Short mmCIF file of C-alpha atoms in Angstrom, two decimals:
data_model
loop_
_atom_site.label_atom_id
_atom_site.label_comp_id
_atom_site.label_asym_id
_atom_site.label_seq_id
_atom_site.Cartn_x
_atom_site.Cartn_y
_atom_site.Cartn_z
CA UNK Y 290 156.52 7.56 -18.35
CA UNK Y 291 159.31 5.52 -17.41
CA UNK Y 292 159.47 3.47 -20.53
CA UNK Y 293 162.73 1.46 -19.39
CA UNK Y 294 160.55 -0.36 -17.42
CA UNK Y 295 157.58 -0.49 -19.57
CA UNK Y 296 159.62 -1.64 -22.59
CA UNK Y 297 160.78 -4.25 -19.69
CA UNK Y 298 157.55 -5.32 -18.70
CA UNK Y 299 156.80 -6.13 -22.43
CA UNK Y 300 159.77 -8.13 -22.75
CA UNK Y 301 158.66 -9.77 -19.41
CA UNK Y 302 154.74 -10.96 -20.67
CA UNK Y 303 155.33 -11.46 -24.23
CA UNK Y 304 157.12 -14.69 -22.66
CA UNK Y 305 153.54 -15.26 -21.26
CA UNK Y 306 151.92 -14.94 -25.26
CA UNK Y 307 152.60 -18.51 -26.20
CA UNK Y 308 151.22 -20.40 -23.51
CA UNK Y 309 147.71 -17.74 -24.15
CA UNK Y 310 147.62 -18.94 -27.27
CA UNK Y 311 148.14 -22.77 -26.17
CA UNK Y 312 145.40 -22.29 -24.34
CA UNK Y 313 143.28 -20.03 -26.56
CA UNK Y 314 143.93 -22.94 -29.48
CA UNK Y 315 143.29 -25.25 -28.35
CA UNK Y 316 140.19 -24.49 -25.97
CA UNK Y 317 138.82 -23.55 -29.21
CA UNK Y 318 139.43 -26.18 -31.44
CA UNK Y 319 138.11 -28.84 -28.55
CA UNK Y 320 135.49 -26.75 -28.00
CA UNK Y 321 134.59 -26.69 -32.01
CA UNK Y 322 134.41 -30.38 -31.67
CA UNK Y 323 131.93 -30.20 -28.62
CA UNK Y 324 130.16 -27.30 -30.05
CA UNK Y 325 129.38 -29.26 -33.40
CA UNK Y 326 128.20 -32.43 -31.10
CA UNK Y 327 125.54 -30.08 -29.45
CA UNK Y 328 124.35 -28.52 -32.10
CA UNK Y 329 123.82 -31.99 -34.19
CA UNK Y 330 121.99 -32.70 -30.78
CA UNK Y 331 120.38 -29.59 -30.20
CA UNK Y 332 118.67 -29.65 -34.06
CA UNK Y 333 117.79 -33.82 -33.70
CA UNK Y 334 114.13 -34.88 -33.74
CA UNK Y 335 114.85 -37.31 -30.66
CA UNK Y 336 112.84 -34.71 -27.69
CA UNK Y 337 114.85 -36.13 -24.93
CA UNK Y 338 118.59 -34.95 -27.27
CA UNK Y 339 117.31 -31.54 -27.56
CA UNK Y 340 116.71 -31.34 -23.97
CA UNK Y 341 119.99 -32.41 -23.31
CA UNK Y 342 121.72 -29.80 -25.43
CA UNK Y 343 119.53 -27.24 -24.06
CA UNK Y 344 120.26 -28.20 -20.60
CA UNK Y 345 124.21 -27.87 -21.53
CA UNK Y 346 123.43 -24.63 -23.26
CA UNK Y 347 122.26 -23.65 -20.23
CA UNK Y 348 124.25 -24.50 -17.60
CA UNK Y 349 127.55 -23.33 -19.21
CA UNK Y 350 125.58 -20.31 -20.48
CA UNK Y 351 124.43 -19.49 -17.51
CA UNK Y 352 127.29 -19.82 -15.06
CA UNK Y 353 130.32 -17.70 -14.71
CA UNK Y 354 133.57 -19.17 -16.60
CA UNK Y 355 135.50 -18.30 -12.73
CA UNK Y 356 133.73 -20.66 -11.43
CA UNK Y 357 133.50 -23.38 -13.47
CA UNK Y 358 137.00 -22.70 -13.29
CA UNK Y 359 137.59 -23.32 -10.11
CA UNK Y 360 135.23 -26.73 -9.94
CA UNK Y 361 136.76 -28.21 -12.32
CA UNK Y 362 140.56 -27.12 -10.26
CA UNK Y 363 139.45 -27.55 -7.15
CA UNK Y 364 135.69 -29.71 -7.06
CA UNK Y 365 137.41 -32.42 -9.50
CA UNK Y 366 139.87 -33.26 -6.73
CA UNK Y 367 137.44 -34.01 -4.37
CA UNK Y 368 135.84 -37.25 -6.26
CA UNK Y 369 137.06 -40.45 -5.39
CA UNK Y 370 136.57 -42.15 -9.40
CA UNK Y 371 138.00 -38.86 -11.03
CA UNK Y 372 141.23 -39.50 -8.55
CA UNK Y 373 141.37 -43.65 -9.38
CA UNK Y 374 140.83 -42.51 -13.21
CA UNK Y 375 142.80 -42.90 -16.48
CA UNK Y 376 142.05 -38.60 -16.56
CA UNK Y 377 143.69 -38.22 -13.35
CA UNK Y 378 147.47 -37.65 -14.26
CA UNK Y 379 145.64 -34.81 -16.35
CA UNK Y 380 143.19 -32.83 -14.37
CA UNK Y 381 145.97 -32.84 -11.40
CA UNK Y 382 147.51 -30.21 -13.66
CA UNK Y 383 146.57 -26.89 -13.77
CA UNK Y 384 147.13 -26.56 -17.62
CA UNK Y 385 144.72 -29.03 -18.88
CA UNK Y 386 141.68 -28.44 -16.01
CA UNK Y 387 141.60 -24.89 -17.71
CA UNK Y 388 141.82 -26.18 -21.74
CA UNK Y 389 138.89 -28.31 -19.94
CA UNK Y 390 136.84 -25.53 -18.47
CA UNK Y 391 137.35 -23.61 -21.22
CA UNK Y 392 136.21 -26.14 -24.22
CA UNK Y 393 133.06 -26.49 -22.47
CA UNK Y 394 132.21 -23.01 -22.05
CA UNK Y 395 133.73 -22.34 -25.09
CA UNK Y 396 131.50 -25.21 -26.96
CA UNK Y 397 127.86 -24.12 -25.38
CA UNK Y 398 128.41 -20.87 -27.20
CA UNK Y 399 129.86 -22.11 -30.38
CA UNK Y 400 126.80 -24.53 -30.19
CA UNK Y 401 124.52 -21.76 -30.40
CA UNK Y 402 126.66 -20.26 -33.28
CA UNK Y 403 126.44 -23.48 -35.66
CA UNK Y 404 122.87 -24.02 -34.49
CA UNK Y 405 122.02 -20.36 -35.69
CA UNK Y 406 124.31 -20.77 -38.99
CA UNK Y 407 122.57 -23.73 -40.19
CA UNK Y 408 119.58 -22.32 -39.39
CA UNK Y 409 119.98 -19.29 -41.68
CA UNK Y 410 120.34 -21.21 -44.63
CA UNK Y 411 117.66 -20.70 -46.85
CA UNK Y 412 114.67 -22.99 -46.91
CA UNK Y 413 114.34 -22.87 -50.87
CA UNK Y 414 117.69 -23.66 -51.35
CA UNK Y 415 117.51 -26.87 -49.07
CA UNK Y 416 114.00 -27.63 -51.02
CA UNK Y 417 115.64 -26.99 -54.76
CA UNK Y 418 118.41 -29.05 -53.66
CA UNK Y 419 116.01 -31.56 -52.78
CA UNK Y 420 114.27 -31.11 -55.88
CA UNK Y 421 117.41 -32.06 -57.98
CA UNK Y 422 118.16 -35.05 -56.20
CA UNK Y 423 120.20 -34.28 -53.08
CA UNK Y 424 119.53 -35.69 -50.04
CA UNK Y 425 121.83 -36.67 -46.96
CA UNK Y 426 125.65 -36.37 -46.22
CA UNK Y 427 125.95 -34.42 -50.80
CA UNK Y 428 123.23 -31.97 -49.36
CA UNK Y 429 124.90 -30.97 -45.95
CA UNK Y 430 128.76 -30.58 -48.11
CA UNK Y 431 127.37 -28.73 -51.16
CA UNK Y 432 124.47 -26.63 -49.62
CA UNK Y 433 124.14 -26.18 -46.06
CA UNK Y 434 127.71 -26.34 -44.77
CA UNK Y 435 129.59 -23.91 -46.97
CA UNK Y 436 126.45 -21.38 -46.57
CA UNK Y 437 126.32 -21.73 -42.74
CA UNK Y 438 129.87 -21.66 -42.74
CA UNK Y 439 129.77 -17.83 -43.94
CA UNK Y 440 126.84 -17.07 -41.50
CA UNK Y 441 128.59 -18.22 -38.30
CA UNK Y 442 131.97 -17.49 -39.05
CA UNK Y 443 131.90 -13.69 -37.99
CA UNK Y 444 130.00 -15.09 -34.73
CA UNK Y 445 132.50 -17.58 -34.27
CA UNK Y 446 135.51 -15.47 -34.72
CA UNK Y 447 133.78 -12.94 -31.69
CA UNK Y 448 134.13 -16.03 -30.05
CA UNK Y 449 137.65 -16.90 -30.64
CA UNK Y 450 138.50 -13.37 -29.51
CA UNK Y 451 136.64 -13.92 -26.41
CA UNK Y 452 138.01 -16.76 -25.71
CA UNK Y 453 141.28 -15.56 -26.01
CA UNK Y 454 140.53 -13.05 -23.70
CA UNK Y 455 139.35 -15.43 -21.06
CA UNK Y 456 142.39 -17.03 -20.90
CA UNK Y 457 143.31 -14.27 -18.37
CA UNK Y 458 141.46 -15.94 -16.20
CA UNK Y 459 143.44 -19.32 -16.18
CA UNK Y 460 146.06 -17.23 -14.40
CA UNK Y 461 143.57 -17.77 -10.76
CA UNK Y 462 145.15 -21.20 -10.29
CA UNK Y 463 149.19 -20.63 -10.84
CA UNK Y 464 149.01 -20.83 -14.62
CA UNK Y 465 151.35 -17.61 -15.68
CA UNK Y 466 150.14 -16.41 -19.36
CA UNK Y 467 150.17 -12.85 -20.25
CA UNK Y 468 148.36 -12.07 -17.46
CA UNK Y 469 149.47 -14.43 -14.47
CA UNK Y 470 152.84 -12.60 -15.42
CA UNK Y 471 151.20 -9.45 -14.77
CA UNK Y 472 150.36 -10.04 -11.25
CA UNK Y 473 153.85 -11.84 -10.73
CA UNK Y 474 155.08 -8.22 -11.49
CA UNK Y 475 152.64 -6.26 -9.19
CA UNK Y 476 153.39 -8.86 -6.22
CA UNK Y 477 156.89 -7.49 -7.08
CA UNK Y 478 157.19 -3.72 -7.90
CA UNK Y 479 153.07 -2.49 -7.00
CA UNK Y 480 153.45 -0.52 -10.16
CA UNK Y 481 149.94 -2.00 -11.44
CA UNK Y 482 148.68 0.64 -13.99
CA UNK Y 483 151.72 0.61 -15.95
CA UNK Y 484 151.86 -2.89 -15.59
CA UNK Y 485 148.13 -4.07 -16.82
CA UNK Y 486 148.53 -0.69 -19.33
CA UNK Y 487 151.32 -3.22 -21.54
CA UNK Y 488 149.39 -6.60 -20.59
CA UNK Y 489 145.94 -5.44 -22.58
CA UNK Y 490 148.07 -3.87 -25.14
CA UNK Y 491 149.10 -7.51 -25.73
CA UNK Y 492 145.69 -8.57 -26.04
CA UNK Y 493 144.52 -6.00 -27.86
CA UNK Y 494 147.29 -6.96 -30.52
CA UNK Y 495 146.14 -10.22 -30.29
CA UNK Y 496 143.03 -9.67 -30.48
CA UNK Y 497 143.50 -7.46 -34.31
CA UNK Y 498 145.45 -10.14 -35.52
CA UNK Y 499 142.51 -12.82 -35.34
CA UNK Y 500 139.81 -9.90 -36.13
CA UNK Y 501 141.98 -9.82 -39.08
CA UNK Y 502 142.53 -13.10 -40.20
CA UNK Y 503 139.00 -13.91 -39.76
CA UNK Y 504 137.59 -10.75 -41.99
CA UNK Y 505 139.94 -11.49 -44.46
CA UNK Y 506 138.65 -15.39 -44.69
CA UNK Y 507 135.26 -14.03 -44.52
CA UNK Y 508 135.89 -11.68 -47.65
CA UNK Y 509 137.26 -14.68 -49.49
CA UNK Y 510 134.68 -17.07 -48.89
CA UNK Y 511 131.46 -14.01 -50.14
CA UNK Y 512 133.37 -12.49 -52.84
CA UNK Y 513 130.13 -10.81 -53.50
CA UNK Y 514 130.65 -8.55 -50.27
CA UNK Y 515 134.50 -7.38 -51.60
CA UNK Y 516 134.58 -3.50 -52.03
#
């Protein structure tokens, strides 16, 4: 085991952690906003709105994220009106293309998590709240959303972990995150086993932090589950 090489590799790969975290955090936040909108469409009484939501979810869940990244990065540049639009200064940058693809992908999964969490709120509690005069925003703010947060938090935490690992695909469009730096080191040293082992340990540490944070937040929101 070449410890000096492993430490030098870790030092190099750690410089890609900030980019990895920015990709994950920005995509998760943007994806959550989109997911809320898609979940609202899915729960609409207007049938075409439900169809649009179902089509959106099917499209992004049913196709590989890598293909979606390629379509955004390489395909959007072939569309004339996009090149002439205000969005082109962003879409011509690999970073924003990765953010867009990751956000669209995670929003499809997030919408299903949100929809399922809201559906899991017991109907009898909603009926009881309505019997007490609650309705509209007050009903959602006091009864539906707090419980939906408890039901969906663990699943959304898993989605955050999956998204963090999915950021490694951004390396295929030249972004120098942890995986991108690992590929560059391998091309220079041809020592793929040690380099990708270190990269894997870095991702493992990041996912452990996220999982621990979600677990602590879940315990705080659900005192009855504390041991």
